[in-house]
Coordinates of C-alpha atoms and ligand atoms in Angstrom, one line a residue:
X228 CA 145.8 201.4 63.5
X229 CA 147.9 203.6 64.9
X230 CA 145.2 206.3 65.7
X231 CA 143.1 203.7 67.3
X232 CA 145.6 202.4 69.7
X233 CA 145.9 206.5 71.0
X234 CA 142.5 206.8 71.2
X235 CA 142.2 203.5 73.4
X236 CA 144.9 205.2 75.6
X237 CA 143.2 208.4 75.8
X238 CA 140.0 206.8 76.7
X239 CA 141.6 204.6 79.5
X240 CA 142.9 208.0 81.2
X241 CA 139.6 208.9 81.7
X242 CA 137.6 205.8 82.5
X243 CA 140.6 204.4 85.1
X244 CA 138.7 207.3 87.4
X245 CA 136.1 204.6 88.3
X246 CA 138.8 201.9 89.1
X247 CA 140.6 204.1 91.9
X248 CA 144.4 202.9 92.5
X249 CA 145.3 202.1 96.5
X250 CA 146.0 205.7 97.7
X251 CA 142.9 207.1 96.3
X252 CA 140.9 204.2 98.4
X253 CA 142.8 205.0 101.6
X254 CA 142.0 208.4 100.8
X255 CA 138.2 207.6 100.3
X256 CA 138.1 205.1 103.0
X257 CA 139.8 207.4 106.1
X258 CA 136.6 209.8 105.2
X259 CA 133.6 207.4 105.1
X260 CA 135.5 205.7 108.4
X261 CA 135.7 209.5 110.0
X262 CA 131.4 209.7 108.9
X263 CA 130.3 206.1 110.0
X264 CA 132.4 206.9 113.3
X265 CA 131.0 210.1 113.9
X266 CA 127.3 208.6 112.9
X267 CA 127.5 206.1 115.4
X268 CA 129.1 208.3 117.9
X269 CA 125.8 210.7 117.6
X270 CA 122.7 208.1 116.4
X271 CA 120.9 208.1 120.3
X272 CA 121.7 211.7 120.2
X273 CA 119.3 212.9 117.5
X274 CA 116.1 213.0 117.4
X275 CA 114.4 209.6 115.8
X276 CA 112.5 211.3 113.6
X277 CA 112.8 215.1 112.0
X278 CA 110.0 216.5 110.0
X279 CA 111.0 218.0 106.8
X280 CA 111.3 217.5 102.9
X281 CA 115.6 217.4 101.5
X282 CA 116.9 219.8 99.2
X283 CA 116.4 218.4 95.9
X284 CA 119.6 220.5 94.5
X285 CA 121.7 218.9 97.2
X286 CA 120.8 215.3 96.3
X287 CA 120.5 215.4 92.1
X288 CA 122.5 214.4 89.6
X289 CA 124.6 217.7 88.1
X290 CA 126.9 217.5 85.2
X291 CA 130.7 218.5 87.5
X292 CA 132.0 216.1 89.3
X293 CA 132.1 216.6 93.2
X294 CA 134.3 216.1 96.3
X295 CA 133.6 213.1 98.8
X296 CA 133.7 215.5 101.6
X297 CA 130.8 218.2 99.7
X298 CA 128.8 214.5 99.2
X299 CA 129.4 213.3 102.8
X300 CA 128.3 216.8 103.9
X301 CA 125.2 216.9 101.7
X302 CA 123.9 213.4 102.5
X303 CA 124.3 214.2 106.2
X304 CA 121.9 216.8 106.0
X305 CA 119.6 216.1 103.5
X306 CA 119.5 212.5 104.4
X307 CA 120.7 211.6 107.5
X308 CA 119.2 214.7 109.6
X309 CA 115.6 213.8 108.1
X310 CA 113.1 211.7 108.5
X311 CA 113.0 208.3 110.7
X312 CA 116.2 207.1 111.3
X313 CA 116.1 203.3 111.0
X314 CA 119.8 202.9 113.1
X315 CA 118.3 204.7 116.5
X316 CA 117.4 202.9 118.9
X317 CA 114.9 205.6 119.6
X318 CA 113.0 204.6 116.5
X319 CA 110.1 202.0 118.2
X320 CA 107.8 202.8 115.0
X321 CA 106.5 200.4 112.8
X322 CA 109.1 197.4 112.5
X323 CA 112.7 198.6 113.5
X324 CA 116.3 196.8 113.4
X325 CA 118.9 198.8 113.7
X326 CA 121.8 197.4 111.3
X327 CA 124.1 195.4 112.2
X328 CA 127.5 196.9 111.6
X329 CA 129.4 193.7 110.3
X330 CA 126.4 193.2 108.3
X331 CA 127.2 196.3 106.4
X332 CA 130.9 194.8 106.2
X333 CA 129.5 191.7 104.9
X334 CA 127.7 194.3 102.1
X335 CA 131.2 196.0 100.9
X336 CA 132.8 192.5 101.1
X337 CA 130.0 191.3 98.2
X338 CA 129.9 195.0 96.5
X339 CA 134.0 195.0 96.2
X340 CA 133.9 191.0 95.5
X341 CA 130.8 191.1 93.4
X342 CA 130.4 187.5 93.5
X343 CA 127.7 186.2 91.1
X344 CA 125.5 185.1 93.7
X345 CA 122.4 183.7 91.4
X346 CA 123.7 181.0 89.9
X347 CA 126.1 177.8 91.9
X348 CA 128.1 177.6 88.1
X349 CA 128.9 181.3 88.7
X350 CA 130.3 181.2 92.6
X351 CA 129.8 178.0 94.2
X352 CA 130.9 179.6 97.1
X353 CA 128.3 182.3 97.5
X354 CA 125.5 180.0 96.6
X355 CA 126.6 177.9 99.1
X356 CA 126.8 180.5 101.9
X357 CA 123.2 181.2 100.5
X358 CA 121.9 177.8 101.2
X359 CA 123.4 177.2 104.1
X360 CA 122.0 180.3 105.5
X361 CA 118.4 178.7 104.2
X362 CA 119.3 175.1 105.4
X363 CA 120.3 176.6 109.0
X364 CA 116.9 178.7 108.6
X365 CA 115.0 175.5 107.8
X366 CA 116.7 173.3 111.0
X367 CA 115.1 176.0 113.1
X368 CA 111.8 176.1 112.0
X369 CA 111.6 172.8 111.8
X370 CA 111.1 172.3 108.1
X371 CA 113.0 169.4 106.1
X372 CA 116.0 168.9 104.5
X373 CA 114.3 168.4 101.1
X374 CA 112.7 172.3 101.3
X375 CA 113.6 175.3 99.4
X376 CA 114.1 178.5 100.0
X377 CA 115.4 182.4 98.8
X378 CA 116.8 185.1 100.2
X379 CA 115.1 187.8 98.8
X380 CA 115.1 191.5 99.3
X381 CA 112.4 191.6 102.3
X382 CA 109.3 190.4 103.2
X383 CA 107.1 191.0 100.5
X384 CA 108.8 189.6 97.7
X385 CA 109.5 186.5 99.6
X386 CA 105.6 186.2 100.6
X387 CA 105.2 187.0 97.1
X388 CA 107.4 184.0 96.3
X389 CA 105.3 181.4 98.7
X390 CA 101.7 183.0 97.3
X391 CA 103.3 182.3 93.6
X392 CA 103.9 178.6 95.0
X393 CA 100.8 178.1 96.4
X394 CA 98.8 179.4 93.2
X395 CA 100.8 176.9 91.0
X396 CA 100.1 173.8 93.7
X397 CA 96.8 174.2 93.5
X398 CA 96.7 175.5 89.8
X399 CA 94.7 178.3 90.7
X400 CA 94.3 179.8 86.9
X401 CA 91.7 180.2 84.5
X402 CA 87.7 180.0 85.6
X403 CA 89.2 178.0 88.9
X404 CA 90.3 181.6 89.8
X405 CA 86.9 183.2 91.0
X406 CA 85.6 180.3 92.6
X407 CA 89.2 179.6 95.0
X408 CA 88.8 180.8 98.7
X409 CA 91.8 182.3 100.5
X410 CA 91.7 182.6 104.0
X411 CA 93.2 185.4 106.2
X412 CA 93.4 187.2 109.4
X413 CA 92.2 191.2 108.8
X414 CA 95.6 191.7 110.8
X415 CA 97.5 190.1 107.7
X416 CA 99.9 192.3 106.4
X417 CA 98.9 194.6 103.4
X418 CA 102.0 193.0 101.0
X419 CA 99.9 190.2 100.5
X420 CA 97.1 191.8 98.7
X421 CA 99.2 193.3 96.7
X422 CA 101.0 190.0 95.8
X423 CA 97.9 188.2 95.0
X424 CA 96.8 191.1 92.6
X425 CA 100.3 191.0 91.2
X426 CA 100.3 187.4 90.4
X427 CA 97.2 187.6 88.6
X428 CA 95.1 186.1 92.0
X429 CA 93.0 189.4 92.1
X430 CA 89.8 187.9 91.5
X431 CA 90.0 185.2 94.2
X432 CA 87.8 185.2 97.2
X433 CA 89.3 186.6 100.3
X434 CA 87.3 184.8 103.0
X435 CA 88.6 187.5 106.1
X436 CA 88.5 185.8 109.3
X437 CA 87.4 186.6 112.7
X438 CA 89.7 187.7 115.7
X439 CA 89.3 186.8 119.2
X440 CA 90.1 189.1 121.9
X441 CA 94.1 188.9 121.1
X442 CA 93.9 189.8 117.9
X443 CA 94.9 186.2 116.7
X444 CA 92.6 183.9 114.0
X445 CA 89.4 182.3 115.5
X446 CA 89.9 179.0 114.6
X447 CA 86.1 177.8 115.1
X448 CA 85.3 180.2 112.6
X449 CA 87.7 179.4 110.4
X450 CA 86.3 175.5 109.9
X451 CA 83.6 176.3 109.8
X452 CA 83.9 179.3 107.3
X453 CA 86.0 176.2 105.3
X454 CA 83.2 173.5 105.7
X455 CA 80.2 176.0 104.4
X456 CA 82.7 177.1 101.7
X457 CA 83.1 173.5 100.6
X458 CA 79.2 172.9 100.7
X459 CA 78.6 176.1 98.3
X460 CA 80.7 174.3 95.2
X461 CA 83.8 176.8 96.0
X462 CA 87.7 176.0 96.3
X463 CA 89.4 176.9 99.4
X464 CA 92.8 176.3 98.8
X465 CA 94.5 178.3 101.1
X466 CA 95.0 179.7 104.6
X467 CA 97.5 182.3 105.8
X468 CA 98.6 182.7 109.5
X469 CA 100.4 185.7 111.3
X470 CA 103.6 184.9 113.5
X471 CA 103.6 188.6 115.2
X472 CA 101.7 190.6 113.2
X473 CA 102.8 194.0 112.9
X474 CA 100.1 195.3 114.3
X475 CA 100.3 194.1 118.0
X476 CA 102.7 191.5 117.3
X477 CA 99.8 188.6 117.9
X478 CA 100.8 185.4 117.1
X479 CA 98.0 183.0 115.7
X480 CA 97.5 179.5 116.4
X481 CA 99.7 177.8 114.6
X482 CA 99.3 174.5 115.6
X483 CA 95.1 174.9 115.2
X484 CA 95.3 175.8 111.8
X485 CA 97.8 173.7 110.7
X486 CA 95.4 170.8 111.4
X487 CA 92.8 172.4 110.0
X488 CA 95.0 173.1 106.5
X489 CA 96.0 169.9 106.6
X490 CA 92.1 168.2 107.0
X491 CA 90.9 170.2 104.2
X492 CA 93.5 170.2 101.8
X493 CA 94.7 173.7 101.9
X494 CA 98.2 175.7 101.3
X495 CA 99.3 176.6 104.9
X496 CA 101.6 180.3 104.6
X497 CA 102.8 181.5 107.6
X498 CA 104.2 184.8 108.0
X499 CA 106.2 185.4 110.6
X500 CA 108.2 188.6 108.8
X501 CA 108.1 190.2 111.8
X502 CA 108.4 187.6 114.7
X503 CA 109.9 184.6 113.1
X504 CA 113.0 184.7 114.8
X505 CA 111.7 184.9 118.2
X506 CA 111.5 181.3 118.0
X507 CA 115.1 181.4 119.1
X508 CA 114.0 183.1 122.2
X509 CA 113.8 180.2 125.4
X510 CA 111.0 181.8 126.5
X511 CA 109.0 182.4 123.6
X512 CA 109.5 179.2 121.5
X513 CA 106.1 177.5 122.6
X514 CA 104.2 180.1 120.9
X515 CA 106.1 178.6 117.6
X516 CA 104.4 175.2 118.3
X517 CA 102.9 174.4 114.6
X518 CA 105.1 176.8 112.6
X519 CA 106.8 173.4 111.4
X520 CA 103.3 172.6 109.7
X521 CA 103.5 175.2 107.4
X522 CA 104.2 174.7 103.6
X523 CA 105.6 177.8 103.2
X524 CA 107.1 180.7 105.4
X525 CA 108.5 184.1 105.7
X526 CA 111.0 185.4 107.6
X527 CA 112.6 188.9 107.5
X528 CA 116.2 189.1 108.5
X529 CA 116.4 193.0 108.3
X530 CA 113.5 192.6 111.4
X531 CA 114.1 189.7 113.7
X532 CA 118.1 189.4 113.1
X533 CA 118.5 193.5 113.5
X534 CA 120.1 193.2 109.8
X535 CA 120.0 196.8 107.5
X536 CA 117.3 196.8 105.2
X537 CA 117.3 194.5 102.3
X538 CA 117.2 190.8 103.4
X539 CA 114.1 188.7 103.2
X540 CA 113.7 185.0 103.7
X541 CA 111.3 182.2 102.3
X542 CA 111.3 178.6 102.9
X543 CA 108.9 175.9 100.7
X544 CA 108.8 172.7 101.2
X545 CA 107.4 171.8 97.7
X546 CA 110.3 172.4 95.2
X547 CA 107.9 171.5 92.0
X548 CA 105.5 174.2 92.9
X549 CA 108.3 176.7 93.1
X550 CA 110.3 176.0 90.1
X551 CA 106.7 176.0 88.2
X552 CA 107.2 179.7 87.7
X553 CA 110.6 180.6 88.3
X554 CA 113.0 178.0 86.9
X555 CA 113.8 178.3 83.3
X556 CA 116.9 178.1 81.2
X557 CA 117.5 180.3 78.1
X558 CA 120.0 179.0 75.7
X559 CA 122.5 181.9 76.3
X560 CA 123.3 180.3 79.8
X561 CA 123.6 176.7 78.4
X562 CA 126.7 176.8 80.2
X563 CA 125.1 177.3 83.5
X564 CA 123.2 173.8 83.2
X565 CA 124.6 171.0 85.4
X566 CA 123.7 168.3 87.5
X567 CA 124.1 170.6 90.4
X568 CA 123.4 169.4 93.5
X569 CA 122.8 173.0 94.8
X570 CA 119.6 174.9 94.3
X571 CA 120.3 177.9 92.0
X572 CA 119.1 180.8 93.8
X573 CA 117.4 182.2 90.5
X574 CA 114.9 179.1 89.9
X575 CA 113.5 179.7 93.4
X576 CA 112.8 183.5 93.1
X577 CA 112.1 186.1 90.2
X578 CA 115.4 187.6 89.9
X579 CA 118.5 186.3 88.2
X580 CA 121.7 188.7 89.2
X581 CA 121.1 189.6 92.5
X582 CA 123.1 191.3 95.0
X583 CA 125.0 188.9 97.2
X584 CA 123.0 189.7 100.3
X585 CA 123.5 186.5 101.6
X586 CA 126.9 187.8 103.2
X587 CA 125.4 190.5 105.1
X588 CA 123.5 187.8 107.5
X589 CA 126.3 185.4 107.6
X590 CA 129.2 187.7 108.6
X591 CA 127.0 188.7 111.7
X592 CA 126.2 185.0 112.1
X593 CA 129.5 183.9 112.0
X594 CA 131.3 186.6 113.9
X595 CA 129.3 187.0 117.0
X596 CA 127.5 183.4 117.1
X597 CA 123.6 183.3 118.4
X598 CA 124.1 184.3 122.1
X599 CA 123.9 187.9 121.3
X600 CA 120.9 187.8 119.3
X601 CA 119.3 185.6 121.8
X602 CA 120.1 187.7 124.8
X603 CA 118.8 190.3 122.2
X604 CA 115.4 188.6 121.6
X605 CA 114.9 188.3 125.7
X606 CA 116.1 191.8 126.0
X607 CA 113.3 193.5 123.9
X608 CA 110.6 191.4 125.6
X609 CA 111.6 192.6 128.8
X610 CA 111.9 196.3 128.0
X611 CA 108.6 195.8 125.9
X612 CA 107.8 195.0 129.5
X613 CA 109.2 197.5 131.2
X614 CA 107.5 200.4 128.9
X615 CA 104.2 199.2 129.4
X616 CA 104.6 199.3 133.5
X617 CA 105.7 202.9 132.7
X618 CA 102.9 203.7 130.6
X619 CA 100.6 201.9 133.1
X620 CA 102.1 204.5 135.9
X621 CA 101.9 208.1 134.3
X622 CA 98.0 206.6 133.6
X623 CA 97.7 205.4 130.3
X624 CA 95.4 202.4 129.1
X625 CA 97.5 199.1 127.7
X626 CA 96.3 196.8 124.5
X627 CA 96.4 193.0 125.9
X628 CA 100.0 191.6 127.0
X629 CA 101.8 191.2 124.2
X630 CA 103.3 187.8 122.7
X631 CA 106.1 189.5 121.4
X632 CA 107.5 192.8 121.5
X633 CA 105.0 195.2 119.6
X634 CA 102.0 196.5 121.6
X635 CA 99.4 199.5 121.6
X636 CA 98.6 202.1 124.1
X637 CA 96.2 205.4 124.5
X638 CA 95.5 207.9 126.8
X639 CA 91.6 207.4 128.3
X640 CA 90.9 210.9 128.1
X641 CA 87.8 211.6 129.8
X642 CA 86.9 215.0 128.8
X643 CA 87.7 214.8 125.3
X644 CA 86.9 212.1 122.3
X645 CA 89.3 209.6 123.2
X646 CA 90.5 209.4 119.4
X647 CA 90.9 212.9 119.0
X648 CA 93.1 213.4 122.1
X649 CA 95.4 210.7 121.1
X650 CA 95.1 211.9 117.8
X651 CA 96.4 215.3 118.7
X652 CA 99.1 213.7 121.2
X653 CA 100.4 211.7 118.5
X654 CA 100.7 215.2 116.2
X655 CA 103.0 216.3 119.5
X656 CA 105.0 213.2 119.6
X657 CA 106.0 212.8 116.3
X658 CA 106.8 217.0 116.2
X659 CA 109.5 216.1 119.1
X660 CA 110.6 213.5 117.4
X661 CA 113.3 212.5 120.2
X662 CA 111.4 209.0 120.1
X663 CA 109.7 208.2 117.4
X664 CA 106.3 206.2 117.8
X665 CA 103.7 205.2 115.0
X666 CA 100.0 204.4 115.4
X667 CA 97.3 202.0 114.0
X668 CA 93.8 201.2 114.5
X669 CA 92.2 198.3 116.4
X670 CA 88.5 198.0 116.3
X671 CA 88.3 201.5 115.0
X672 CA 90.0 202.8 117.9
X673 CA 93.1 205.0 117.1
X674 CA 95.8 203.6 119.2
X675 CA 99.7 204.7 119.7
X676 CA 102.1 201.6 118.6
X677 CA 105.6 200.9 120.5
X678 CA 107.6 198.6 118.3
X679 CA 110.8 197.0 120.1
X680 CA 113.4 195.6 117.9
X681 CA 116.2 197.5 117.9
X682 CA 119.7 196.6 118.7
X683 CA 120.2 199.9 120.2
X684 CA 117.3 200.1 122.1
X685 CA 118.1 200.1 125.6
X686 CA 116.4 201.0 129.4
X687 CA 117.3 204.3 129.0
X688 CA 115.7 204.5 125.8
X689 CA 112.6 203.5 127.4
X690 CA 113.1 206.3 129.9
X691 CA 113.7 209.0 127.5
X692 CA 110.8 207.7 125.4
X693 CA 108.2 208.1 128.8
X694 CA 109.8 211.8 129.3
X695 CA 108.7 212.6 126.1
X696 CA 105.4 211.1 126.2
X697 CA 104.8 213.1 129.5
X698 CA 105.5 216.4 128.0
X699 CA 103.9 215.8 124.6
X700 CA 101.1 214.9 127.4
X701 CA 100.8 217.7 128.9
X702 CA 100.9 220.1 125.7
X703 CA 97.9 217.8 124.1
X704 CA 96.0 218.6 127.9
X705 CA 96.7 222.4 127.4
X706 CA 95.5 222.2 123.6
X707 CA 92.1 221.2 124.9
X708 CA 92.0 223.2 128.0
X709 CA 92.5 220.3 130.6
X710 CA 94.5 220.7 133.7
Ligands
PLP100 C1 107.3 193.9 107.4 C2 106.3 192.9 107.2 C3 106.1 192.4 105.9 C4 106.7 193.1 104.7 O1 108.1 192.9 104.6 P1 109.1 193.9 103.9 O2 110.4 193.4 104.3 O3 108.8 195.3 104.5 O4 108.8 193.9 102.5 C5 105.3 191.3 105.7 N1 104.7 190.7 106.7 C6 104.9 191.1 108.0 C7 104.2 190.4 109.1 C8 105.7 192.2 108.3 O5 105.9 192.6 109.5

């Protein structure tokens, strides 16, 4: 007996390392204060992007312990100082965001709390900040009371969520699988493929619709694509709409195609991952007309709401079709099972414990209140703006006026293959890296993208960015021998 108790108290010496007593905290906390201080102090003053692979020895896992301050100094390097930096507001790549810094706060409040955030038994309170979150989601989308929804950990698990729903609606299974039509835009984003193969929906027909000259869903071709669908003995049963694609940030017509789901009996997805929240923008809300139609949508709060990566958002208005797959109770959480009047967060998604991420978008919320996300929304319009006047003046060619704040650009090089010069001014661009750009295709023609979503992105980011442009300009000219 008396040799186990010291051996219980020789273990504890050693384990109480990982439960650090107050002056050990203070003494962590004063450092990662000092770094997060000095980070923000210096983000617009690196380059967005820095080419370059870490060193592996730096970041793996060695058998001795080691000192914050040797960590601190090795992630700076090796992870900080390369690659895209997601916090710069000089980052107008693919979709950016920034961070929000209470967000972060609201992350250590649910790390140090740990608050069991998948089940209301487990913390009421977190659960309820989680629905409340979804409930003020679903008031400004326009979706009812009665309607479900996750927070999950970005866009494509939560449009894997609604895809899930929509295949159990419509009981899409069995020999019913090869003869169901999906409908979607060629500008829909690549997650969803990958969903439907995940979910067993590989097999389906994938009816890919026509674009006008906005990039947005032809509607006349989609009935009609519907109607000779119908006629040929097959089962359309669903239809999936863009709001801002992340392409060119097109919005499709909602409104069009809602009527058109609703006529012909078909699942109506919207994602609006990327441009959902834009709905809160004065001046952009009409493009949102119909987004109220669909039965199920996407919206990713580590885009539109500037959040740090790791917060997705789906809303359902058919409960049924969503507990289908992911409510289920095993006896070991008998306890668990009430006549809750709360959703439990793990019957509407695939995962039981989850991180609390719900806290990271409601601190934010709650602290600053919308204005500043608003003005925010307006902001990156007009500096979406702004950069394509610039563009326009030092002589490149413009993709259509955007709906939202993504758009395309190139130079019209006349001496040279217009893809190839872009091509090769890209390769200069992304070597500067002081702003960081990305590209895409439309119609086969290789375009430069400007993404602008940012919280830090500002006017004089917009400067900077047509400074660099102009010299990357200039080297791609002398690389082809053009004065
Ligand atoms: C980013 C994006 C996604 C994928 O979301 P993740 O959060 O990256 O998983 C899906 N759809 C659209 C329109 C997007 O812009």
């Amino acid at each position: 007996m008396n040799s186990l108790i010291t051996q219980i108290e020789d273990l504890q010496k050693i384990s109480q390392e990982l439960n650090p007593s107050v002056k050990e905290r203070e003494h962590i906390n004063i450092q990662i204060q000092e770094f997060v201080n000095n980070f923000l102090k210096n983000i617009e003053n690196y380059p967005a992007y820095v080419e370059g692979n870490p060193n592996i020895e730096k970041l793996s896992i060695q058998k001795n312990k080691k000192d914050l301050k040797e960590l601190l100094s090795n992630f700076n390097s090796e992870v900080v100082l390369k690659g895209i930096k997601p916090a710069s507001g000089k980052h107008l790549g693919y979709i950016p965001g920034g961070g929000i810094y209470t967000a972060a706060i609201g992350d250590f409040l649910a790390s140090v709390t740990n608050e069991y955030a998948g089940m209301y038994y487990a913390s009421p309170g977190a659960v309820t900040i989680e629905n409340e979150l979804l409930n003020w989601m679903k008031s400004i989308f326009g979706f009812p009371k009665t309607a479900i929804g996750n927070l999950t950990s970005g866009g494509s698990i939560a449009n894997l969520i609604a895809l899930t729903a929509a295949r159990d609606k419509h009981k899409i299974k069995n020999e019913k699988i090869t003869k169901s039509v999906l409908y979607l835009s060629p500008q829909a984003h690549h997650c969803i493929r990958k969903a439907l193969r995940i979910i067993g929906l590989e097999d389906i027909k994938i009816s890919t619709l026509e674009l006008d000259e906005f990039s947005k869903i032809n509607t006349v071709k989609l009935e009609k694509k519907v109607q000779n669908d119908i006629q040929k003995g097959l089962n359309p049963f669903m239809v999936i709409a863009t709001a801002g694609t992340t392409d060119t940030g097109a919005i499709d017509p909602l409104a069009v195609i809602g009527k058109i789901a609703k006529e012909n009996n078909l699942w109506y997805h919207i994602d609006g991952a990327y441009g959902g929240f834009f709905i809160l923008s004065e001046n952009r809300k009409h493009l949102f007309k119909g987004i109220e139609l669909a039965d199920s949508l996407v919206i990713d709060p580590h885009k539109g709401l500037f959040l740090p990566y790791g917060i997705g958002a789906v809303l359902i208005k058919d409960k049924e079709a969503v507990f289908h797959s992911h409510h289920y109770t095993a006896d070991y959480m008998q306890d668990a099972i009430s006549a809750d009047l709360q959703i439990n967060p793990s019957d509407v998604s695939p995962e039981l414990t989850k991180h609390f991420r719900g806290l990271r978008m409601w601190l934010p919320l709650q602290i600053h209140g919308l204005e500043p996300f608003k003005a925010s929304f307006d902001e990156k319009i007009l500096l979406t703006a702004y950069f394509r006047n610039k563009l326009t003046e030092i002589g490149f060619k413009l993709g259509p006026q955007p709906d939202l704040t993504v758009s395309y650009f190139w130079y019209p090089s006349k001496e040279i293959d217009e893809n190839v010069f872009n091509e090769k001014l890209i390769e200069f661009i992304h070597k500067n890296g002081d702003v960081f750009l990305s590209t895409t295709k439309i119609k086969g023609k290789f375009v430069i993208r400007m993404a602008i979503l940012s919280i830090r992105t500002k006017k004089v980011t917009i400067d900077t960015a047509i400074e660099m442009i102009l010299k990357c300009l200039i080297q791609t000219k002398e690389v082809f021998s053009i004065s």
